[in-house]
Amino acid sequence: MYIDKHLVHEVTSPQAFAGLEKRGLNVFRPQNTVATPDHNVPTLNQHLPIKDQLSAFQINKLTQNCEKNGITLYGLNHPSQGIVHVIGPQLGITQPGMTIVCGDSHTSTHGAFGSVAFGIGTSEVEMVLATQCVLQPKPKKMKISVEGKLGKGVTAKDVVLYIISKVTASGGTGYFVEFAGSAIRSLSMEGRMTVCNMSIEMGARGGLIAPDETTFEYIKGRDFAPQGEYFDKAVEKWKLLYSDDDAQFDMEITYDAADIEPMITYGTNPGMGTKIKSSIPSNGDILEKNKNSFLKSLDYMQFKPGEKLEGKKVDYVFVGSCTNGRIEDLREVANFVKGKKKAENITAWIVPGSKSVEKQANEEGITQILEEAGFKLRQPGCSACLAMNDDKIPEGKLAVSTSNRNFEGRQGPGARTMLASPLTAAAVAVTGQIIDPRELL
Amino acid sequence: MSIQKFTKIQSPAVPLTIENVDTDQIIPARFLKATTREGFGDNLFKDWRYDKNDNPKPDFVLNSPVYSGSILVAGKNFGSGSSREHAAWAVYDYGFKVVVSSFFADIFKNNALNNGLLPVQISEKFLQEMFNAIEEDPKTEFAVDLENQEITILATSSKENFEINPYKKECLINGYDDIDYLLSMKDKIQAFEGSKV
C-alpha cells in the first residue's frame, strides 16, 4: 500500500531511523513525512530544557533525524506543535481519500475525514521511510451505523464508549470499520475524530466516516488544504468517497441513538463501559470463561461486582489526549464549569492537544474561565493519557479521564482510570464524584 | 538486513491465562524512552512481575521456578492496545520465540512477525488443552512446526494446525525482511507515483 502521509513522533521512530542508517538508505519521500514530539514532552515549562535526560535525548534524536533527512518538524516550541493526531487535521494535512500511517495506534483518528488511516509498528515505520509503502494484509469490512438523534448531554465520546461496550475490546480485530448513520453524520468533525480515534479500542485496525459538507467546511482554508479552485476540484473528487448503498460488508451492526446515555468505564479495558446511571455487571452477568479476567479487572479498580457507580469519590480529572484534547472539548468543559468551582478533593489537569488549541483557548477566554473555577491549563502533549512524562496519576488514586485507555497502570503505576466524555469529566470535577452530567444541565 | 530464521522448536511453555493482555502490560509506557531495540526483556510485564520496590512478585508466572521455555501461552486477545513494537521486542528479548493465543491484536501480530517472533493463533479449545497440559506438568513440552503450520502437545500427541500469511511464513523460514522486498519493487513504486494525479 502506497502511503500519502506519514506522521512521525519521537517514541516509535528512533529505531526506524537507525535501521535506515544501518542499511545505508535515505528517507525516500521526506516531503510526504511530517514530525512532531508529543508522547514524551513535559506539560509545564516547555521553554526550559527538558529535565528528564532520556526524554530530552529521545526528543533531540527526533530533531536530528528530521534535520538530517529533510523532514518538516513541528518542534517543542513551534506554534504548530501538538499531539500528532490533533495537528494533522488542524493544519489541513489530513484530507479525504489519503492513506495515512503513523507509529501510533490512534492514527485511526484521521479516518474521520474519509481517509484510510491506521497505526503501525516501528519496523513498518522504517518500511514507509524507506519506500513510502507498507505491506498489509487486507482487512475485513465492518459497518457500524448509529441512527437517530442523540439526547441532551450525550456526546461523541459516549457514542464510541457505547459502541465499544457492545462490540467488546476485541470484537473489531481484523476489521476496518465504517461509521455511518444519522447520529454519526450529525457530529462535528471533532466529534467524528473522537469516534474514529477509539476504533482501535475495539481492536479494529481503523475506522472511517465518509466525507461530507461538514468535512469540506472544516478543511477549507487550512494551511495545507488545497486553496481556491484547487479546493473546489478536490471537493468534487472527495464527494465520490462513500460506500454504495449495496456495498457488501463482512459485518453490519446498527444501534439506536436513543439508547445511548452518558457512559463511563469501570474496568481495565475500554470495552468495560456502562451507562453512568447503571451499575457494574454482577457476577451472574458474566460468562464463566470470562469471570477470571473480569474479577481481576475489578480487583485492580477496587470495585465490586454489581456496585453502583454514581457517587464514587474521585481524586483526579484529566481532560486532554488525541481523543478529547481539541478546542470543542475544552469549550464544553469551560461552558459547564463557568461560574462554578472544582470540588476540593479533585486535582484537575487540562491539557490542550496542540499549541494552536492552547492559543485559541486563551483567545476565547476558556483559560480564564478554567482558572476561575480552580483548574489550570497545562501545555500541549499526550500527558497523562499514557503518563510517559511526569503527568502520572498517583498509585491507587481514581481518575476520570477523557483519554482512550483504562489499562492497568496506563496513567501511572497503580493508577485507576475511568474513561468518560469531557462533559462528564467537567461534572465530576465540580461535584468530586461520579455523576451523570445531565443531572446538572 | 534480516530477521532470525524460524523453522521449528520444541520447548516447555509459560502459561499466562489472563485475557486481553494489552501492550501497556507487556511493556509500560515509561520504558519507551529508549532509542534502541535492545534490552526491553528486563521490563517485560514489569508491573505484574515486580512490586514497586523492584522485588519480584512470587505469584507471577515469569517469577515461578516451575515454568520455563521459549513459548508463551496467553489468554485471548493478546497484545491489544498501543502499536508499540517495543512489546514484541520485549517478549522476544526476554527469550520467547513463540506466543500462542486464541486471538491476537492485529498490530501486535504484525510487529511480532516483523521481528522473528511467531504468533500462533489456535482455537480456544486447544488453548485450554495447552493450559491443562501445563497445569498437569509444567515441564511438559510442545512442538511448533512452522513449515507444516502445526503445534503439538507432545505428552498427548494432540495437535492443531495454525494459519499464517504465506508471505510471512516464507520470510520467517528464510529470515527475509519486508524492507528488502519493498526495495526490490522501487521501480513499481515510482511508476505508481508517476501515475497519481
XYZ file of C-alpha atoms in Angstrom:
638
model
C 0.000 0.000 0.000
C 1.370 3.409 -1.007
C 1.286 5.947 1.830
C 0.331 9.559 1.107
C 1.172 10.955 4.530
C 3.478 9.564 7.146
C 3.243 11.176 10.571
C 6.195 10.665 12.881
C 6.726 11.207 16.606
C 9.651 10.745 18.960
C 8.813 7.420 20.632
C 8.291 4.937 17.809
C 10.705 6.389 15.235
C 14.322 6.404 16.527
C 14.850 2.684 15.926
C 13.376 3.065 12.423
C 15.737 5.911 11.516
C 18.631 3.894 12.971
C 17.619 0.891 10.867
C 17.532 3.042 7.771
C 21.003 4.331 8.508
C 22.300 0.813 9.053
C 21.024 -0.121 5.602
C 22.641 2.972 4.119
C 19.282 4.336 2.952
C 17.812 7.829 2.905
C 14.200 8.734 3.594
C 12.548 8.051 0.233
C 9.899 10.798 0.308
C 10.654 13.311 3.073
C 8.054 15.679 1.604
C 5.325 13.166 2.475
C 6.504 12.990 6.070
C 5.679 15.302 8.999
C 7.029 15.028 12.538
C 6.270 16.421 15.981
C 7.225 15.428 19.534
C 4.166 14.705 21.679
C 4.257 11.499 23.755
C 7.185 12.380 25.895
C 7.098 16.172 26.277
C 6.643 17.922 29.628
C 3.449 19.972 30.011
C 4.998 22.549 32.298
C 7.819 24.970 31.463
C 8.248 23.799 27.898
C 10.528 26.759 27.255
C 13.130 25.308 29.635
C 15.463 22.405 28.819
C 13.739 19.044 29.474
C 14.835 17.717 32.876
C 14.321 14.017 32.179
C 17.538 13.030 30.389
C 16.023 10.100 28.497
C 13.086 12.181 27.270
C 15.387 15.000 26.240
C 17.621 12.555 24.383
C 14.696 10.983 22.546
C 13.237 14.350 21.527
C 16.647 15.605 20.377
C 17.058 12.437 18.378
C 13.819 13.234 16.519
C 15.112 16.724 15.751
C 18.413 15.333 14.459
C 16.714 12.664 12.371
C 14.374 15.214 10.804
C 17.157 17.690 10.068
C 19.325 15.018 8.536
C 16.541 13.697 6.322
C 14.839 16.951 5.364
C 11.594 16.186 7.209
C 9.314 19.004 8.367
C 9.339 19.068 12.171
C 6.993 20.992 14.435
C 9.328 21.058 17.410
C 8.527 21.700 21.035
C 8.262 25.472 20.854
C 6.841 25.699 17.361
C 3.353 27.275 17.167
C 2.056 24.194 15.304
C 3.413 21.595 17.763
C 0.941 19.264 19.406
C -0.362 15.731 19.549
C 0.250 14.304 16.104
C -3.424 13.361 15.611
C -4.566 16.805 16.659
C -2.210 18.792 14.446
C -2.679 16.713 11.268
C -6.337 17.688 10.854
C -5.793 21.157 12.286
C -3.174 22.039 9.675
C -5.225 20.569 6.834
C -2.640 17.835 6.279
C -5.344 15.199 6.753
C -7.592 15.027 3.684
C -10.239 12.647 2.356
C -9.047 9.656 0.368
C -5.482 9.815 1.638
C -3.633 6.855 3.053
C -2.103 7.944 6.363
C 0.058 5.993 8.780
C 1.885 6.776 11.994
C 3.671 4.677 14.574
C 0.733 5.132 16.893
C -2.460 3.123 17.152
C -4.684 6.206 17.370
C -3.851 7.126 13.788
C -7.403 5.920 13.105
C -8.433 9.449 14.204
C -7.756 10.723 10.693
C -10.378 8.327 9.334
C -12.939 10.950 10.379
C -12.083 12.666 7.076
C -12.685 9.594 4.955
C -9.000 8.781 4.805
C -7.578 5.300 5.264
C -5.525 5.820 8.407
C -4.036 3.264 10.748
C -1.299 2.718 13.289
C 1.866 0.791 12.503
C 4.846 -0.607 14.387
C 8.399 0.655 14.185
C 9.521 -1.910 11.562
C 6.684 -0.612 9.413
C 7.719 2.990 10.131
C 11.101 2.014 8.720
C 9.388 0.445 5.682
C 7.500 3.656 4.978
C 10.577 5.828 5.484
C 12.490 3.571 3.079
C 9.883 3.034 0.382
C 6.737 5.098 1.205
C 4.919 1.754 1.187
C 3.758 -0.716 3.777
C 2.785 -4.358 3.354
C -0.635 -5.057 4.822
C -3.000 -7.994 4.863
C -6.398 -6.891 3.536
C -8.772 -6.271 6.468
C -12.387 -7.406 6.719
C -15.059 -4.718 6.456
C -17.490 -3.756 9.203
C -20.185 -1.111 9.113
C -21.458 0.357 12.359
C -24.465 2.641 11.993
C -25.918 4.810 14.725
C -29.346 6.034 13.707
C -31.493 8.715 15.296
C -30.936 11.770 17.437
C -28.523 11.881 20.349
C -30.047 13.068 23.606
C -29.011 16.145 25.539
C -25.669 15.667 27.276
C -24.805 12.664 25.093
C -21.592 13.323 23.184
C -19.365 11.656 20.580
C -17.310 10.080 23.369
C -20.424 8.460 24.808
C -21.296 7.140 21.351
C -17.927 5.455 20.920
C -17.755 4.140 24.507
C -21.236 2.707 23.957
C -20.182 1.046 20.689
C -17.053 -0.466 22.263
C -19.034 -1.723 25.262
C -21.241 -3.615 22.801
C -18.587 -4.811 20.329
C -16.042 -5.531 23.142
C -12.360 -4.632 23.229
C -11.502 -7.350 20.716
C -14.678 -7.573 18.602
C -13.299 -5.348 15.846
C -9.979 -7.162 15.437
C -9.216 -7.934 11.806
C -11.677 -5.291 10.613
C -11.653 -1.804 9.224
C -14.826 -0.049 10.352
C -17.014 2.456 8.565
C -19.113 4.531 10.962
C -22.371 5.668 9.428
C -25.947 6.659 10.197
C -27.696 9.900 11.030
C -26.268 10.230 14.544
C -22.698 9.928 13.214
C -23.475 12.402 10.393
C -24.789 14.883 12.969
C -21.417 15.021 14.724
C -18.939 17.844 14.153
C -15.548 16.944 12.673
C -14.050 16.960 16.149
C -16.773 14.594 17.372
C -16.136 12.318 14.401
C -12.441 12.321 15.234
C -13.262 11.197 18.783
C -15.269 8.269 17.392
C -12.674 7.178 14.812
C -9.868 7.690 17.329
C -11.178 4.884 19.509
C -11.699 2.339 16.679
C -8.558 0.603 17.868
C -10.084 0.185 21.342
C -12.428 -2.431 19.904
C -9.461 -3.958 18.132
C -10.243 -2.517 14.702
C -7.322 -1.556 12.525
C -9.007 1.699 11.623
C -12.306 3.489 11.395
C -13.592 5.947 8.864
C -16.528 8.161 8.042
C -17.492 9.164 4.503
C -16.635 12.829 3.923
C -19.490 15.318 3.508
C -20.124 19.074 3.664
C -19.118 19.103 7.365
C -15.751 17.646 6.324
C -15.173 20.036 3.416
C -16.156 23.038 5.514
C -13.652 22.014 8.199
C -10.778 21.578 5.749
C -11.415 24.766 3.754
C -8.773 27.429 4.273
C -6.448 25.360 6.466
C -2.701 25.772 5.871
C -2.109 22.591 3.877
C -5.549 22.326 2.289
C -5.855 22.927 -1.443
C -6.668 26.589 -1.996
C -9.096 28.405 -4.330
C -10.072 26.489 -7.448
C -7.860 23.575 -6.380
C -10.036 23.202 -3.322
C -13.219 23.094 -5.430
C -11.660 20.473 -7.684
C -10.586 18.447 -4.666
C -14.107 18.586 -3.198
C -15.514 17.190 -6.443
C -13.222 14.191 -6.024
C -13.838 13.855 -2.296
C -17.602 13.751 -2.890
C -17.110 10.407 -4.631
C -15.735 8.789 -1.476
C -18.657 6.921 0.017
C -19.859 3.334 0.192
C -22.530 2.376 -2.333
C -25.939 1.529 -0.905
C -25.449 -2.081 -1.934
C -21.849 -2.301 -0.701
C -21.051 -5.612 0.959
C -19.630 -5.727 4.478
C -18.430 -8.747 6.413
C -20.382 -7.481 9.394
C -23.061 -4.805 9.840
C -24.400 -3.507 13.135
C -26.953 -0.783 13.777
C -27.514 0.992 17.086
C -30.321 3.302 18.147
C -29.035 6.726 19.233
C -31.882 6.956 21.736
C -30.379 4.067 23.701
C -27.091 5.919 24.241
C -26.582 7.745 27.538
C -23.528 9.315 29.151
C -21.049 6.438 29.513
C -18.140 5.589 31.775
C -15.766 2.621 32.062
C -15.443 0.632 35.280
C -12.764 -1.915 34.297
C -9.334 -2.166 32.728
C -10.135 -2.311 29.048
C -12.225 0.195 27.087
C -14.890 -2.436 26.389
C -15.753 -2.479 30.086
C -18.056 0.521 29.896
C -21.584 1.190 31.021
C -24.181 3.921 31.387
C -23.177 6.110 34.311
C -26.615 5.609 35.813
C -26.335 1.838 35.777
C -24.178 -0.441 37.889
C -21.128 -2.621 37.328
C -22.281 -6.007 36.000
C -22.788 -8.569 38.739
C -21.142 -11.990 38.755
C -24.212 -13.564 37.234
C -23.989 -11.316 34.164
C -20.520 -12.558 33.252
C -19.843 -15.735 31.283
C -17.965 -18.333 33.311
C -14.953 -18.284 30.970
C -14.621 -14.512 31.274
C -15.013 -14.414 35.043
C -11.313 -14.546 35.954
C -10.414 -11.593 33.776
C -13.499 -9.687 34.963
C -12.703 -10.192 38.641
C -9.008 -9.429 38.158
C -10.004 -6.212 36.488
C -12.424 -5.157 39.243
C -9.882 -6.133 41.858
C -7.404 -3.709 40.287
C -10.072 -0.989 40.170
C -11.007 -1.718 43.817
C -14.626 -2.120 42.703
C -17.117 -4.884 43.411
C -19.426 -6.698 41.007
C -22.899 -5.188 40.928
C -21.772 -1.964 42.593
C -23.350 1.393 41.719
C -21.014 3.887 40.030
C -22.732 7.158 40.832
C -21.444 8.812 43.968
C -17.984 7.224 43.936
C -15.441 9.724 45.162
C -12.885 10.712 42.513
C -9.371 12.125 43.020
C -8.221 13.263 39.585
C -9.779 14.600 36.410
C -7.788 14.606 33.172
C -9.088 16.428 30.114
C -6.863 16.034 27.072
C -5.335 13.479 24.635
C -5.832 12.779 20.931
C -9.329 11.590 21.823
C -10.603 14.706 23.589
C -7.966 17.431 23.645
C -9.447 19.659 20.940
C -10.963 23.107 21.219
C -14.577 21.862 21.293
C -13.678 19.624 24.223
C -12.149 22.499 26.159
C -15.084 24.694 25.222
C -17.512 22.101 26.542
C -15.672 21.884 29.842
C -15.451 25.682 30.136
C -19.163 26.149 29.357
C -20.032 23.692 32.056
C -17.730 24.965 34.807
C -18.308 28.665 34.141
C -19.280 30.261 37.423
C -18.682 27.017 39.341
C -15.713 25.822 41.382
C -13.978 22.494 41.246
C -14.536 20.195 44.224
C -11.858 20.295 46.924
C -10.935 16.625 46.547
C -10.248 16.955 42.816
C -6.937 17.615 41.120
C -7.734 18.585 37.540
C -5.272 18.606 34.650
C -6.468 20.169 31.452
C -4.013 19.627 28.644
C -4.766 21.089 25.209
C -3.966 18.859 22.248
C -1.824 21.426 20.496
C -0.254 24.865 20.714
C -2.969 26.115 18.433
C -5.724 24.764 20.723
C -3.939 26.419 23.644
C -3.820 29.735 21.797
C -7.478 29.526 20.850
C -8.410 28.680 24.456
C -6.621 31.825 25.598
C -8.308 33.946 22.935
C -11.784 32.616 23.704
C -11.415 33.237 27.436
C -11.553 29.486 28.172
C -8.287 29.630 30.077
C -9.646 32.371 32.315
C -12.914 30.519 32.992
C -10.995 27.387 33.921
C -8.628 29.270 36.180
C -11.511 30.988 37.953
C -13.022 27.561 38.549
C -9.765 26.383 40.112
C -8.388 24.432 37.137
C -5.193 25.107 35.333
C -4.443 24.672 31.671
C -1.115 22.938 31.080
C 0.981 22.906 27.899
C 0.248 20.587 24.940
C 1.260 16.937 24.755
C -0.015 13.407 25.305
C 0.493 13.909 29.037
C -1.435 11.722 31.486
C -3.066 9.700 28.717
C -0.043 7.420 28.793
C 1.984 9.038 31.580
C 5.331 8.853 29.828
C 6.237 12.253 31.196
C 5.759 13.412 34.803
C 1.967 13.649 34.470
C 1.198 10.468 36.380
C -1.880 9.713 38.442
C -0.529 8.527 41.827
C -0.889 4.892 42.847
C -4.369 3.911 43.962
C -5.946 7.243 43.014
C -9.128 7.230 40.964
C -9.123 9.348 37.818
C -11.894 10.248 35.416
C -10.128 10.755 32.126
C -11.185 11.875 28.651
C -8.406 9.786 27.124
C -8.724 6.422 25.387
C -7.288 3.667 27.576
C -8.077 2.466 31.067
C -5.470 -0.302 31.102
C -3.792 -1.173 34.392
C -1.132 1.419 35.123
C -1.805 3.302 31.910
C -1.920 6.661 33.701
C 0.845 5.725 36.122
C 1.690 2.599 38.142
C -1.346 1.651 40.234
C -3.494 4.472 38.832
C -7.190 3.641 38.418
C -8.762 5.115 35.286
C -12.382 5.607 34.309
C -12.901 6.841 30.749
C -15.633 9.363 30.051
C -16.572 12.385 27.958
C -15.265 15.908 28.609
C -18.756 16.893 29.767
C -18.831 14.070 32.308
C -15.273 14.913 33.366
C -16.385 18.515 33.985
C -19.366 17.362 36.066
C -17.101 15.058 38.088
C -14.588 17.861 38.621
C -17.261 20.141 40.023
C -19.004 17.576 42.225
C -15.965 15.482 43.182
C -17.789 12.240 42.424
C -19.090 10.063 39.598
C -22.211 11.724 38.264
C -24.318 11.718 35.133
C -23.726 15.233 33.760
C -27.365 15.533 32.677
C -28.306 15.999 36.311
C -26.553 19.357 36.250
C -27.582 20.591 32.797
C 19.236 -6.947 6.966
C 17.357 -9.933 8.113
C 15.412 -11.452 10.946
C 16.331 -14.641 12.792
C 15.235 -17.690 10.826
C 12.473 -19.808 12.312
C 11.646 -23.382 11.370
C 10.618 -25.429 14.385
C 11.082 -25.519 18.129
C 10.348 -27.901 20.954
C 10.049 -26.440 24.419
C 8.039 -26.229 27.627
C 5.794 -23.170 27.867
C 4.954 -20.384 30.277
C 1.182 -20.023 30.871
C -0.368 -16.568 31.148
C -4.058 -17.342 31.461
C -5.209 -13.717 31.566
C -7.240 -12.394 28.619
C -6.858 -9.037 26.863
C -3.196 -8.656 27.809
C -2.541 -5.168 26.442
C 0.773 -3.771 25.295
C 0.843 -1.404 28.284
C 1.176 -4.518 30.485
C 3.712 -6.122 28.173
C 5.892 -3.001 28.313
C 4.663 0.057 30.257
C 5.000 3.423 28.516
C 7.606 4.704 30.933
C 10.112 2.279 29.394
C 9.606 3.566 25.864
C 12.185 6.309 26.153
C 14.950 4.142 24.736
C 16.180 4.791 21.216
C 17.468 1.276 20.505
C 15.660 -2.055 20.161
C 17.617 -3.952 22.789
C 17.091 -4.615 26.476
C 13.298 -4.439 26.714
C 13.089 -8.004 28.062
C 14.161 -6.809 31.512
C 10.959 -4.806 31.769
C 8.621 -7.327 30.145
C 5.359 -7.384 32.177
C 7.117 -5.028 34.578
C 4.217 -4.159 36.872
C 2.960 -7.737 37.096
C 6.458 -9.079 37.570
C 7.897 -6.668 40.144
C 6.493 -4.709 43.079
C 7.167 -1.014 43.409
C 10.495 -1.684 45.127
C 11.553 -3.819 42.175
C 11.228 -7.066 44.113
C 9.912 -9.975 42.021
C 6.293 -10.864 42.804
C 6.457 -14.594 43.582
C 2.975 -15.392 42.246
C 3.674 -14.105 38.736
C 4.427 -16.861 36.210
C 7.724 -15.419 34.983
C 8.996 -15.478 38.560
C 7.931 -19.032 39.206
C 10.762 -21.570 39.055
C 8.398 -24.266 37.765
C 7.786 -22.593 34.394
C 10.352 -22.178 31.658
C 10.792 -22.352 27.916
C 10.661 -20.238 24.817
C 6.878 -20.458 24.275
C 4.465 -18.036 25.922
C 0.867 -19.263 26.050
C -1.564 -16.424 26.698
C -5.303 -15.837 27.051
C -7.489 -14.469 24.288
C -6.741 -11.099 22.607
C -3.054 -10.867 23.390
C -1.267 -7.622 22.511
C -4.233 -5.276 22.321
C -3.901 -1.508 22.597
C -0.901 0.560 21.651
C 1.045 -0.071 18.430
C 4.363 -0.006 20.311
C 6.671 -2.537 18.686
C 8.571 -2.404 21.969
C 6.027 -5.006 23.152
C 7.172 -7.520 20.545
C 10.802 -6.605 21.226
C 10.282 -7.166 24.955
C 8.697 -10.600 24.507
C 11.454 -11.631 22.076
C 14.272 -10.075 24.069
C 13.142 -11.972 27.165
C 13.718 -15.175 25.239
C 10.365 -16.211 23.825
C 10.346 -17.359 20.217
C 6.623 -18.195 20.007
C 3.493 -16.642 21.503
C 0.381 -18.795 21.471
C -3.115 -17.402 21.980
C -6.639 -17.948 20.712
C -6.656 -14.386 19.377
C -4.101 -11.669 18.679
C -4.479 -7.946 18.216
C -3.630 -7.034 14.608
C -0.777 -4.623 15.162
C 0.958 -6.829 17.716
C 0.750 -9.756 15.309
C 2.419 -7.740 12.522
C 5.052 -6.414 14.900
C 5.840 -9.914 16.147
C 6.172 -11.301 12.619
C 8.469 -8.443 11.650
C 10.831 -9.432 14.452
C 11.017 -13.186 14.066
C 8.592 -13.814 16.940
C 5.984 -16.334 15.773
C 2.378 -15.656 16.820
C 0.486 -18.957 16.785
C -3.268 -18.500 16.782
C -5.184 -21.599 17.868
C -8.738 -22.481 18.861
C -9.977 -21.708 22.371
C -10.371 -25.433 22.861
C -6.754 -26.180 22.013
C -5.606 -23.227 24.118
C -7.439 -24.746 27.073
C -5.831 -28.116 26.338
C -2.436 -26.449 26.431
C -3.194 -24.705 29.716
C -4.411 -28.016 31.140
C -1.279 -29.832 29.982
C 0.949 -27.223 31.640
C -1.109 -27.352 34.827
C -0.657 -31.103 34.948
C 3.059 -30.930 34.277
C 4.799 -27.554 33.980
C 7.719 -29.213 32.216
C 5.544 -30.720 29.511
C 6.831 -29.875 26.037
C 5.212 -28.529 22.899
C 6.433 -28.675 19.335
C 5.861 -25.785 16.961
C 6.494 -26.598 13.319
C 6.218 -23.599 11.025
C 6.768 -25.495 7.782
C 3.750 -27.702 8.473
C 1.890 -24.984 10.414
C 1.338 -27.363 13.269
C 1.507 -27.180 17.064
C 1.621 -30.382 19.142
C 1.198 -31.179 22.829
C 3.870 -33.882 22.941
C 2.541 -35.640 26.050
C -0.829 -36.358 24.440
C 0.119 -36.068 20.743
C -2.840 -33.728 20.438
C -2.151 -31.278 17.614
C -3.681 -28.386 15.780
C -2.867 -26.533 12.580
C -2.478 -22.788 12.585
C -2.857 -20.158 9.887
C -0.108 -17.834 8.770
C 0.149 -15.474 5.845
C 2.183 -17.431 3.213
C 4.438 -14.474 2.504
C 5.190 -14.008 6.193
C 5.862 -17.720 6.552
C 8.381 -17.506 3.741
C 10.022 -14.510 5.434
C 10.337 -16.289 8.778
C 11.673 -19.541 7.354
C 14.280 -17.717 5.293
C 14.926 -14.787 7.608
C 13.798 -12.271 4.946
C 12.610 -8.866 5.887
C 9.864 -6.737 4.341
C 12.086 -3.786 3.532
C 14.324 -5.852 1.249
C 11.195 -6.997 -0.546
C 9.785 -3.482 -0.867
C 13.110 -2.083 -2.017
C 13.140 -4.646 -4.822
C 9.891 -3.053 -6.026
C 11.135 0.521 -6.111
C 10.627 0.887 -9.874
C 6.982 -0.062 -9.484
C 6.569 2.342 -6.568
C 7.999 5.184 -8.646
C 5.806 4.261 -11.588
C 2.786 4.374 -9.284
C 3.791 7.814 -8.021
C 4.056 9.000 -11.600
C 0.557 7.743 -12.353
C -1.017 9.649 -9.445
C -2.636 12.964 -10.338
